[in-house]
JSON list of C-alpha atoms in Angstrom, two decimals:
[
{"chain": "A", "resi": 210, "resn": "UNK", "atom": "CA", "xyz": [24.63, 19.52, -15.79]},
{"chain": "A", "resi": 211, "resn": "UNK", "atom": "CA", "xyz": [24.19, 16.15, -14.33]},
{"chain": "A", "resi": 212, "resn": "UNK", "atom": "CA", "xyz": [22.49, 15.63, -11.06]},
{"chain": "A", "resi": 213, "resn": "UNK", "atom": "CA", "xyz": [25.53, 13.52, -9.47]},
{"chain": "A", "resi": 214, "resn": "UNK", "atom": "CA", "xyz": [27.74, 16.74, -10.65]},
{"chain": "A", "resi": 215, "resn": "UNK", "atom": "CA", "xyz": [25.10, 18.69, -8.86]},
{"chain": "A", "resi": 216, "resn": "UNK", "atom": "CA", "xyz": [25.24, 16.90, -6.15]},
{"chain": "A", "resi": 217, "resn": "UNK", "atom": "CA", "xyz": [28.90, 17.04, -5.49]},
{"chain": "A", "resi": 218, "resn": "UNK", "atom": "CA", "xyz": [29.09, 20.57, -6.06]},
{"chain": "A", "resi": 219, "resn": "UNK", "atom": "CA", "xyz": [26.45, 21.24, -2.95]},
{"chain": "A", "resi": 220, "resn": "UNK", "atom": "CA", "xyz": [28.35, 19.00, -0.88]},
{"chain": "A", "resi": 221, "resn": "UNK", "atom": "CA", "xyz": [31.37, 21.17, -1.92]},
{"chain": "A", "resi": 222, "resn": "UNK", "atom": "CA", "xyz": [29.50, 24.19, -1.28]},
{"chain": "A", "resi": 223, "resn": "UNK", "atom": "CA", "xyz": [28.76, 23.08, 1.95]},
{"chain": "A", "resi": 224, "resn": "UNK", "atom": "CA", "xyz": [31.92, 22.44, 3.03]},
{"chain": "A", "resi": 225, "resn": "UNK", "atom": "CA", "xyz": [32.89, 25.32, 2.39]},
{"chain": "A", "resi": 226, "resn": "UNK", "atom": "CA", "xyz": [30.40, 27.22, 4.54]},
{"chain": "A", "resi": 227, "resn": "UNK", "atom": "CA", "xyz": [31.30, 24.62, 7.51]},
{"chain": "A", "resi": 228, "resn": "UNK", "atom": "CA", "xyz": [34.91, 26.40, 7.25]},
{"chain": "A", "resi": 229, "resn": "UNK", "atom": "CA", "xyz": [33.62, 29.95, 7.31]},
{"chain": "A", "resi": 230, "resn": "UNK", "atom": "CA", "xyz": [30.81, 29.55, 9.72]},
{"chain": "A", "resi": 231, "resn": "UNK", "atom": "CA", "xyz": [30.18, 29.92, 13.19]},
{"chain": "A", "resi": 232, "resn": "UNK", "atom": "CA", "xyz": [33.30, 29.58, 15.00]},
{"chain": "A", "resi": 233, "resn": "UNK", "atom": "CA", "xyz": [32.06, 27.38, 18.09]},
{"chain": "A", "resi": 234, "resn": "UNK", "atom": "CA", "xyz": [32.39, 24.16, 17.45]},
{"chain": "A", "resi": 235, "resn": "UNK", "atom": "CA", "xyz": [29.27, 21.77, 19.30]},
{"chain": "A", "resi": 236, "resn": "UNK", "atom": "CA", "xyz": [30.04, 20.40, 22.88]},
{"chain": "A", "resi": 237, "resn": "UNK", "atom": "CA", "xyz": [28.01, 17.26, 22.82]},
{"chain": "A", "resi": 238, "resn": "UNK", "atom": "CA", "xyz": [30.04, 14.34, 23.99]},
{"chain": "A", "resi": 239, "resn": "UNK", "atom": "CA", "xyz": [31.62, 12.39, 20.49]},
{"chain": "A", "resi": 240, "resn": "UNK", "atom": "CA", "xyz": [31.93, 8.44, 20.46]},
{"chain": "A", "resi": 241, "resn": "UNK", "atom": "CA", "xyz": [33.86, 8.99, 16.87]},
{"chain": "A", "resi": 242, "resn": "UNK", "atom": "CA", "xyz": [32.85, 5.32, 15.89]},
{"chain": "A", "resi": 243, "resn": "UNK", "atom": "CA", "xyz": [29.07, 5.23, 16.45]},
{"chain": "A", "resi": 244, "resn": "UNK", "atom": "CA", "xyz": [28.37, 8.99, 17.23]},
{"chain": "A", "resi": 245, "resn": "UNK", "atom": "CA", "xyz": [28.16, 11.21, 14.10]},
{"chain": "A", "resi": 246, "resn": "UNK", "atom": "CA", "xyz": [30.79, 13.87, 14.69]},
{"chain": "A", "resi": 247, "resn": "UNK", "atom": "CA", "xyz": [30.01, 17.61, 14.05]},
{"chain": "A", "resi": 248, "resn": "UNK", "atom": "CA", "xyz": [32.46, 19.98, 12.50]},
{"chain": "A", "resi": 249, "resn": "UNK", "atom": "CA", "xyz": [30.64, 23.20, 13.24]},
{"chain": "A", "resi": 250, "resn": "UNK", "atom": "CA", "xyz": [27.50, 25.52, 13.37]},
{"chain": "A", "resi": 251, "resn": "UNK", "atom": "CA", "xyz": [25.71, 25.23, 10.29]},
{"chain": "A", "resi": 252, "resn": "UNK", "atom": "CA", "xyz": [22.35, 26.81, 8.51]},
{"chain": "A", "resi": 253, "resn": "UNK", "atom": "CA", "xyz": [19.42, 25.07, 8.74]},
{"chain": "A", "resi": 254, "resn": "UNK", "atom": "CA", "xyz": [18.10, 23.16, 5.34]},
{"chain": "A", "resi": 255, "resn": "UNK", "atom": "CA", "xyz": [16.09, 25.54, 3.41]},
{"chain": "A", "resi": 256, "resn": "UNK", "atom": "CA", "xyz": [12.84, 23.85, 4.11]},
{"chain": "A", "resi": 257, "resn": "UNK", "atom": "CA", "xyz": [13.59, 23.43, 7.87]},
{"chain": "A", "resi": 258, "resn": "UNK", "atom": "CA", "xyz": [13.90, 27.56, 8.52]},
{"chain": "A", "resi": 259, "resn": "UNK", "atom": "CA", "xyz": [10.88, 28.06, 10.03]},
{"chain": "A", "resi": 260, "resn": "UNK", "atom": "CA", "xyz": [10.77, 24.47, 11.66]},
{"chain": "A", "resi": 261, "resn": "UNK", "atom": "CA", "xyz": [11.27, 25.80, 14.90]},
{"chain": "A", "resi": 262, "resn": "UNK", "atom": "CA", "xyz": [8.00, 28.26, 14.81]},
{"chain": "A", "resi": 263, "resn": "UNK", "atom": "CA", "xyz": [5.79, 25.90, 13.11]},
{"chain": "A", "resi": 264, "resn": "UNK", "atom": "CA", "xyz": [6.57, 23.08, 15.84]},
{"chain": "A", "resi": 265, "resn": "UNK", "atom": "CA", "xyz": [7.86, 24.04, 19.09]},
{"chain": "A", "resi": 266, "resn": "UNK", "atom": "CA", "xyz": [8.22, 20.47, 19.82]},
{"chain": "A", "resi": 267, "resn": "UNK", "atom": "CA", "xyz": [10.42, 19.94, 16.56]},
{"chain": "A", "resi": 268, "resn": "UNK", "atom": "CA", "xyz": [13.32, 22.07, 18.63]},
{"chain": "A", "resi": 269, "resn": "UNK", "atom": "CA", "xyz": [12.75, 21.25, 22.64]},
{"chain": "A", "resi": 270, "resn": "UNK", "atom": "CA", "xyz": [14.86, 19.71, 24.95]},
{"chain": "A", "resi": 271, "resn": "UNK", "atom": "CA", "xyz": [14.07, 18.35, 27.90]},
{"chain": "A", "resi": 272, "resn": "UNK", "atom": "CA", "xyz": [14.22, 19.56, 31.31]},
{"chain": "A", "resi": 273, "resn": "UNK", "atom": "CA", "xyz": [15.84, 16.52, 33.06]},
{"chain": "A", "resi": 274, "resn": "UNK", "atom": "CA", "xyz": [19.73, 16.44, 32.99]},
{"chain": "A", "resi": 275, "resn": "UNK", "atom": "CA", "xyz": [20.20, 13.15, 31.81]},
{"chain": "A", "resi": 276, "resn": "UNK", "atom": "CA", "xyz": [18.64, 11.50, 29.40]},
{"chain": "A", "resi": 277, "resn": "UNK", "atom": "CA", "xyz": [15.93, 9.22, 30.36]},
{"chain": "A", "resi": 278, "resn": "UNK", "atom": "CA", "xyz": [14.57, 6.79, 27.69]},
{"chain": "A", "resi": 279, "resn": "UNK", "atom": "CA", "xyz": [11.26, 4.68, 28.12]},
{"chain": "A", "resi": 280, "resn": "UNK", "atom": "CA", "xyz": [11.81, 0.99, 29.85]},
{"chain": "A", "resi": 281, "resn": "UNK", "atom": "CA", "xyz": [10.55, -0.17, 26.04]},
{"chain": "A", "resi": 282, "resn": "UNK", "atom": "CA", "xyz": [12.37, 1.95, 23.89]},
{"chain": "A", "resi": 283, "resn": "UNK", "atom": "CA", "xyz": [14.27, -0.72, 21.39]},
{"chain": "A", "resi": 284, "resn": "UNK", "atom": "CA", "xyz": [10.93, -1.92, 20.80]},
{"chain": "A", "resi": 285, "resn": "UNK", "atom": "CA", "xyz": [8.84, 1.34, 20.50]},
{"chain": "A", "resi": 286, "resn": "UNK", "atom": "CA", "xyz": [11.64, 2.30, 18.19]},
{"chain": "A", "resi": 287, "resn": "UNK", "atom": "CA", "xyz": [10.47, -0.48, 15.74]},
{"chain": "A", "resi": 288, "resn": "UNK", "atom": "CA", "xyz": [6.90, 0.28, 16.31]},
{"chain": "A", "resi": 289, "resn": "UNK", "atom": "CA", "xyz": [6.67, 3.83, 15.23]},
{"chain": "A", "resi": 290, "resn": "UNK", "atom": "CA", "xyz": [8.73, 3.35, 12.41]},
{"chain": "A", "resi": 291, "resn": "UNK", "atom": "CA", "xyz": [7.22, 0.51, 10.66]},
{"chain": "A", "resi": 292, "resn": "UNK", "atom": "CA", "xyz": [3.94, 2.06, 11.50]},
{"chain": "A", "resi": 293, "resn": "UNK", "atom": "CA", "xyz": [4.71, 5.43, 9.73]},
{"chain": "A", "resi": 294, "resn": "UNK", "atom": "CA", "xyz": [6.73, 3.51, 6.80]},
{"chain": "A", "resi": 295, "resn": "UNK", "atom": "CA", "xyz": [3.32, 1.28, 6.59]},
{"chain": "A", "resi": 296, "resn": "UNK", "atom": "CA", "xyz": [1.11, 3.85, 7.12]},
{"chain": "A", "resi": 297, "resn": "UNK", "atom": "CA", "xyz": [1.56, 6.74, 5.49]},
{"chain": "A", "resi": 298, "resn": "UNK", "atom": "CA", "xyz": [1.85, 7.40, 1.66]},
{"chain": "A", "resi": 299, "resn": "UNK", "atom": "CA", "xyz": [5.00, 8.89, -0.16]},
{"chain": "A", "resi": 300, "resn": "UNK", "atom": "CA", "xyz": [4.20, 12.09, -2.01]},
{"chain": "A", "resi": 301, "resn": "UNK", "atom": "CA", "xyz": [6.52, 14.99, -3.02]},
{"chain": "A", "resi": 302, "resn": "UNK", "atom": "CA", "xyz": [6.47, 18.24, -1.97]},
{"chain": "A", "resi": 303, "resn": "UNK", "atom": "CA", "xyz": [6.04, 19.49, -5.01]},
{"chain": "A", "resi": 304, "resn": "UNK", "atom": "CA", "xyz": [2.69, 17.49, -5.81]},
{"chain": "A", "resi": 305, "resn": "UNK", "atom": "CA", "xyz": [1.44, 19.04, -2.30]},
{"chain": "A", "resi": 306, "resn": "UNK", "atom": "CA", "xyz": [2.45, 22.45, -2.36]},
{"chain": "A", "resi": 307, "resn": "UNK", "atom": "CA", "xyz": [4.08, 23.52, -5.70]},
{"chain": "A", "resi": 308, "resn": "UNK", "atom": "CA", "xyz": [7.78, 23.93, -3.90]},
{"chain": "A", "resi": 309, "resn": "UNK", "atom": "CA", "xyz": [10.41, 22.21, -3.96]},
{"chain": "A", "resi": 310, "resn": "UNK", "atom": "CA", "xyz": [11.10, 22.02, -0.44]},
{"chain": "A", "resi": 311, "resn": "UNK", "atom": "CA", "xyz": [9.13, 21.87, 2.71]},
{"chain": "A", "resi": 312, "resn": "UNK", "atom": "CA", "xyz": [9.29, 20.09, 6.37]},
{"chain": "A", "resi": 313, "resn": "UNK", "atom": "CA", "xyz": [5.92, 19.96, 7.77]},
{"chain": "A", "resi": 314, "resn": "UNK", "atom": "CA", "xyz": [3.81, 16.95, 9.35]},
{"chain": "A", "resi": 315, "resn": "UNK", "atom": "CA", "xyz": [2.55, 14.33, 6.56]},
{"chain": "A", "resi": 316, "resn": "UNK", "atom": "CA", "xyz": [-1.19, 15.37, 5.46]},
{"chain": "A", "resi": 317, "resn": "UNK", "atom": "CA", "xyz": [-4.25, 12.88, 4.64]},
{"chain": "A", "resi": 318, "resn": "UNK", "atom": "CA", "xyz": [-2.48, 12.66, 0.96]},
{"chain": "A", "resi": 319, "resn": "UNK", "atom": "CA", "xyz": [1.26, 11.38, 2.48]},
{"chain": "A", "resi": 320, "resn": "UNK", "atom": "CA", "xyz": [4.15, 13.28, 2.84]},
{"chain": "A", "resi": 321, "resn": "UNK", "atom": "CA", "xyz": [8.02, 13.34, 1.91]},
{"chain": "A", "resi": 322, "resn": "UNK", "atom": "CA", "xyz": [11.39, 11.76, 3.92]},
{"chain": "A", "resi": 323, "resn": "UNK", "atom": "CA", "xyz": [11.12, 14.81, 5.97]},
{"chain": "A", "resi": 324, "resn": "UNK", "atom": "CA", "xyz": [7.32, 14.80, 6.79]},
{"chain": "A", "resi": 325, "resn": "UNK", "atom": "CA", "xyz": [8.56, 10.84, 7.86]},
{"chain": "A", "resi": 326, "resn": "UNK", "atom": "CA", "xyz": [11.42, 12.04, 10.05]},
{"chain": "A", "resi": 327, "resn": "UNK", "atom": "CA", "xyz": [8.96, 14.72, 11.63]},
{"chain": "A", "resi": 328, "resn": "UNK", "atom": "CA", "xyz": [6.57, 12.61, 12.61]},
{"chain": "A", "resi": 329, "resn": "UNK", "atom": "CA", "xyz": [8.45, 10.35, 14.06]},
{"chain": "A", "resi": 330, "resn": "UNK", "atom": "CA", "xyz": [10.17, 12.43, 15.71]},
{"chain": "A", "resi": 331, "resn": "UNK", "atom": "CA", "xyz": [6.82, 13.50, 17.70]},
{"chain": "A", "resi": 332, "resn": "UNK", "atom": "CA", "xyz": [5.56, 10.09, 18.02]},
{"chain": "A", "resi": 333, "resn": "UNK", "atom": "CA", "xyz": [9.06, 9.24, 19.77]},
{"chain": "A", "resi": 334, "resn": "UNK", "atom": "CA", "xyz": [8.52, 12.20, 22.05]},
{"chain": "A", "resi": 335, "resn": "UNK", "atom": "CA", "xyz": [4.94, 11.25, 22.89]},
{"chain": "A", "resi": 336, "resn": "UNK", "atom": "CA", "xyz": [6.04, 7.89, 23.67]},
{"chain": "A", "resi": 337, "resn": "UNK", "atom": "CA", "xyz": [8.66, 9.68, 26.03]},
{"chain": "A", "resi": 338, "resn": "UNK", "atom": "CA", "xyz": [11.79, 9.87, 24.50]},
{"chain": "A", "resi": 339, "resn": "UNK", "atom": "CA", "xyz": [13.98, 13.16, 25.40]},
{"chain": "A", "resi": 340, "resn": "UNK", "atom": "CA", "xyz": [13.25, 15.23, 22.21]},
{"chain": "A", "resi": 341, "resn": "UNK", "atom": "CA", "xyz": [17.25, 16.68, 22.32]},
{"chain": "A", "resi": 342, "resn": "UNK", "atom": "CA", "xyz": [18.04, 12.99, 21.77]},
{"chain": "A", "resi": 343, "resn": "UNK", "atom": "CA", "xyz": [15.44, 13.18, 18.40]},
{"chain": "A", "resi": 344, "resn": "UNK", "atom": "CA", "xyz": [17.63, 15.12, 15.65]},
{"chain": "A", "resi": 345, "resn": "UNK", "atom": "CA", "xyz": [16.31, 15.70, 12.24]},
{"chain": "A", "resi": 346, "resn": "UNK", "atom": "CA", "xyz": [19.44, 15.24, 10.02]},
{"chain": "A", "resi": 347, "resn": "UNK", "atom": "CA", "xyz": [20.16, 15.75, 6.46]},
{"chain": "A", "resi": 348, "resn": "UNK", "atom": "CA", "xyz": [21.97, 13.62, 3.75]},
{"chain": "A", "resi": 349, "resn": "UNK", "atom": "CA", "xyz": [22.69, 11.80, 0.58]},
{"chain": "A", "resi": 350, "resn": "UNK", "atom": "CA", "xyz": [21.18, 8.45, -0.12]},
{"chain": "A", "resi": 351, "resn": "UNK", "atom": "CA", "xyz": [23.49, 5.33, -1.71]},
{"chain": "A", "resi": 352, "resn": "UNK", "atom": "CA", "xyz": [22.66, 7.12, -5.33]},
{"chain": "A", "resi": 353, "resn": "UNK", "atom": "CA", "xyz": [24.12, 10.37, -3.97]},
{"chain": "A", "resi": 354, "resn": "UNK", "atom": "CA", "xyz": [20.42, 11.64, -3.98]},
{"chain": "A", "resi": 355, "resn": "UNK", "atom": "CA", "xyz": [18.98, 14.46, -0.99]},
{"chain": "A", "resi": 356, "resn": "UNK", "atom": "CA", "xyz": [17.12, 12.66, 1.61]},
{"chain": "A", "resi": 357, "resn": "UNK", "atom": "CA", "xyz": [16.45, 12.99, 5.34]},
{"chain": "A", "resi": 358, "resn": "UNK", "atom": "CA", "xyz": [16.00, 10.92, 8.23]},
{"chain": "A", "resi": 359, "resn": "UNK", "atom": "CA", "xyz": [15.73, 10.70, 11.86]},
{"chain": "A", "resi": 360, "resn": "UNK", "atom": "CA", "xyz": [18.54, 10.24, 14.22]},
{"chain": "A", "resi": 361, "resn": "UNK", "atom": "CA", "xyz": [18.13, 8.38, 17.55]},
{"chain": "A", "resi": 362, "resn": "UNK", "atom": "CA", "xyz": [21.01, 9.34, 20.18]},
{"chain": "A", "resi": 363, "resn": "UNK", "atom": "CA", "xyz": [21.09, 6.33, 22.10]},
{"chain": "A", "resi": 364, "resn": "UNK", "atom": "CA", "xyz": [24.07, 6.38, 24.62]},
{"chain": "A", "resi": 365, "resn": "UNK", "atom": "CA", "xyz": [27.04, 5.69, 22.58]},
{"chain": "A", "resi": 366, "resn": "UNK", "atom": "CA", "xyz": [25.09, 5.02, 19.14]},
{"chain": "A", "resi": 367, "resn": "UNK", "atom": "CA", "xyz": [23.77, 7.13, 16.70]},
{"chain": "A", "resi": 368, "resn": "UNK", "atom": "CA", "xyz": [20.52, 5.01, 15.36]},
{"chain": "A", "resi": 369, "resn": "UNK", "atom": "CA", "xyz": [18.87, 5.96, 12.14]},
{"chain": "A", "resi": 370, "resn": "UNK", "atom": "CA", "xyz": [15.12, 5.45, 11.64]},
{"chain": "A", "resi": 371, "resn": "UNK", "atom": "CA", "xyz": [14.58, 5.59, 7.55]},
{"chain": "A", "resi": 372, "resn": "UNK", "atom": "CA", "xyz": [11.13, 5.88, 5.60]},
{"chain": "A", "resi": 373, "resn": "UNK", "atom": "CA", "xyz": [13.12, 3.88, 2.72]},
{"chain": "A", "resi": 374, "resn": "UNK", "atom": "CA", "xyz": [13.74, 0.55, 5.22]},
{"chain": "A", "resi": 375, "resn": "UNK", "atom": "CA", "xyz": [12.59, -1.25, 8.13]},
{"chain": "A", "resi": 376, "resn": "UNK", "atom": "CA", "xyz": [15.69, -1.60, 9.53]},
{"chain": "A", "resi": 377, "resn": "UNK", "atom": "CA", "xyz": [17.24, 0.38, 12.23]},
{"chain": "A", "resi": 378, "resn": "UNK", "atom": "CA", "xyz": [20.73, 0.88, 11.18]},
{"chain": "A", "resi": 379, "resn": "UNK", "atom": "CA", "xyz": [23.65, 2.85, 13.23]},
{"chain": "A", "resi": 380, "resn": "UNK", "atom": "CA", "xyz": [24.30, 5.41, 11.14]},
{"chain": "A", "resi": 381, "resn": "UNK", "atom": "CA", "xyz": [28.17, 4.40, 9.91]},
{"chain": "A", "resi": 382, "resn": "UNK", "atom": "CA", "xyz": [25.98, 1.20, 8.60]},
{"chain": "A", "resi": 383, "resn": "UNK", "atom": "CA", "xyz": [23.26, 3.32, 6.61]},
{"chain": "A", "resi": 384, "resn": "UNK", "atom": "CA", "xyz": [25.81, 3.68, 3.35]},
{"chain": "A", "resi": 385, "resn": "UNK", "atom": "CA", "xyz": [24.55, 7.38, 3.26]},
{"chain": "A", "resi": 386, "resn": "UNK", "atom": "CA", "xyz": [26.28, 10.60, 3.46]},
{"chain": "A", "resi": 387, "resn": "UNK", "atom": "CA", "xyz": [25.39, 12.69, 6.34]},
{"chain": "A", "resi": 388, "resn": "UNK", "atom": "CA", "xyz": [25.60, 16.43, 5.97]},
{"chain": "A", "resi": 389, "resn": "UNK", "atom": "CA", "xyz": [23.91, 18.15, 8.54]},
{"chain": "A", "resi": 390, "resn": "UNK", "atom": "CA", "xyz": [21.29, 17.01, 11.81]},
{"chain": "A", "resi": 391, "resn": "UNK", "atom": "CA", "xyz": [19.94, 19.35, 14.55]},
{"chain": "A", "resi": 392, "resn": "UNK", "atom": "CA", "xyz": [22.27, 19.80, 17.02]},
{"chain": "A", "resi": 393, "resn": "UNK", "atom": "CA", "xyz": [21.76, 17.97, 20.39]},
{"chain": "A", "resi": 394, "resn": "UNK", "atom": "CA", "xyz": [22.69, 20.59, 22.59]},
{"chain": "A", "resi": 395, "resn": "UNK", "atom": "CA", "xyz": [20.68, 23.22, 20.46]},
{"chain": "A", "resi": 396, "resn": "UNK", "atom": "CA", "xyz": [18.16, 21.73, 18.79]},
{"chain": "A", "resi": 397, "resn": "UNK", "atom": "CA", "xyz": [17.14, 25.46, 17.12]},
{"chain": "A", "resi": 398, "resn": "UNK", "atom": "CA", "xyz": [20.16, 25.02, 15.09]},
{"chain": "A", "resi": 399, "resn": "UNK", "atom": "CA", "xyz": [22.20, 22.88, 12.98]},
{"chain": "A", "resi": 400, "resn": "UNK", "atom": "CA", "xyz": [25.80, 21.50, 12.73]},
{"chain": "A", "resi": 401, "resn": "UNK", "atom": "CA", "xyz": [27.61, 20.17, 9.83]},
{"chain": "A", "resi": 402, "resn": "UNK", "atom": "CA", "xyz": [28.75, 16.39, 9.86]},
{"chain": "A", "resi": 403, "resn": "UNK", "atom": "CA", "xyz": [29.91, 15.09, 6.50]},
{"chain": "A", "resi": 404, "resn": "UNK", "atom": "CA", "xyz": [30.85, 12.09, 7.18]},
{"chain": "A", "resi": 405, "resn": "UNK", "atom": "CA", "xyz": [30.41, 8.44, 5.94]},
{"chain": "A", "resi": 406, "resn": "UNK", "atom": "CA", "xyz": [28.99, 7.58, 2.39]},
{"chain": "A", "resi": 407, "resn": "UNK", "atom": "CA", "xyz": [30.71, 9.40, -0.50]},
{"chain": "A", "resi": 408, "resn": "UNK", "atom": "CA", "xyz": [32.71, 11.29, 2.00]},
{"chain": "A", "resi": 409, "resn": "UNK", "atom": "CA", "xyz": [34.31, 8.02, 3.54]}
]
């Protein structure tokens, strides 16, 4: 079996759970051009089960009503994620801990696209960002392969901060296929998106 048939068949299979899952739909506010829309309640990725009891942080939302970013957030944006693309060295899960799969912090030896997305995702909350506006997402690269990144709610755009560029694209400009990200109102749990890339 070929991994782009593989591939296609998860993305399938997951949207095919979307239309039997939880019936709410989210009730974040959608800008349908530079928001990522969500279609429903979703699992969580395997790895990111227990995210929620290994970081508390990873799943918090702030206590203020409305959002309130820091004065220098474009730039602090840029900051942390060159720094951790610069800084810290890819390795696999499976050289690290013998699984396939697993979201955790990046260790002394490096860490994988989600260890990236992680700790960003605290550095961004250090720095002062609201952490519902900090959603771990999900997707397919440009070669159809399983990647994740972090998602930066900011306003009207969806931002995504990548360990595979520099760049901070909005997500419609990535070229990948998003297929699931924290949800903003919930951070504890996930909602499908699949949108953009493969899925047009």
């Amino acid at each position: 079996m070929s991994a782009r048939f593989r591939i296609a068949r998860s993305v399938h299979a997951l949207a095919l759970a979307v239309t039997v899952a939880l019936p709410a739909a989210p009730s974040f506010a959608i800008d349908a051009h530079k928001q990522l829309k969500a279609s429903a309640n979703v699992a969580a990725p395997v790895g990111a089960v227990a995210l929620c009891t290994q970081y508390a942080w990873a799943c918090a939302r702030s206590a203020a009503r409305h959002a309130v970013f820091p004065a220098d957030a474009a730039a602090t944006l840029r900051r942390v994620n060159t720094g951790a693309n610069r800084t810290i060295r890819p390795v696999s899960d499976f050289a690290q801990y013998a699984v396939a799969e697993r979201w955790s912090l990046p260790t002394r030896r490096g860490g994988d696209c989600e260890d990236y997305a992680l700790y960003k995702k605290r550095a961004l909350i250090d720095a002062g960002f609201p952490p519902e506006r900090l959603l771990l997402a999900s997707v397919l690269d440009r070669k159809l392969r399983p990647h994740a990144v972090l998602v930066v709610r900011m306003g009207p755009t969806d931002l995504v901060l990548d360990n595979l560029t520099g760049r901070i694209l909005s997500w419609d400009r990535t070229g990948y296929t998003f297929l699931r990200m924290q949800n903003p109102d919930r951070p504890d749990r996930w909602v499908a998106l699949l949108r953009g890339g493969a899925l047009g």
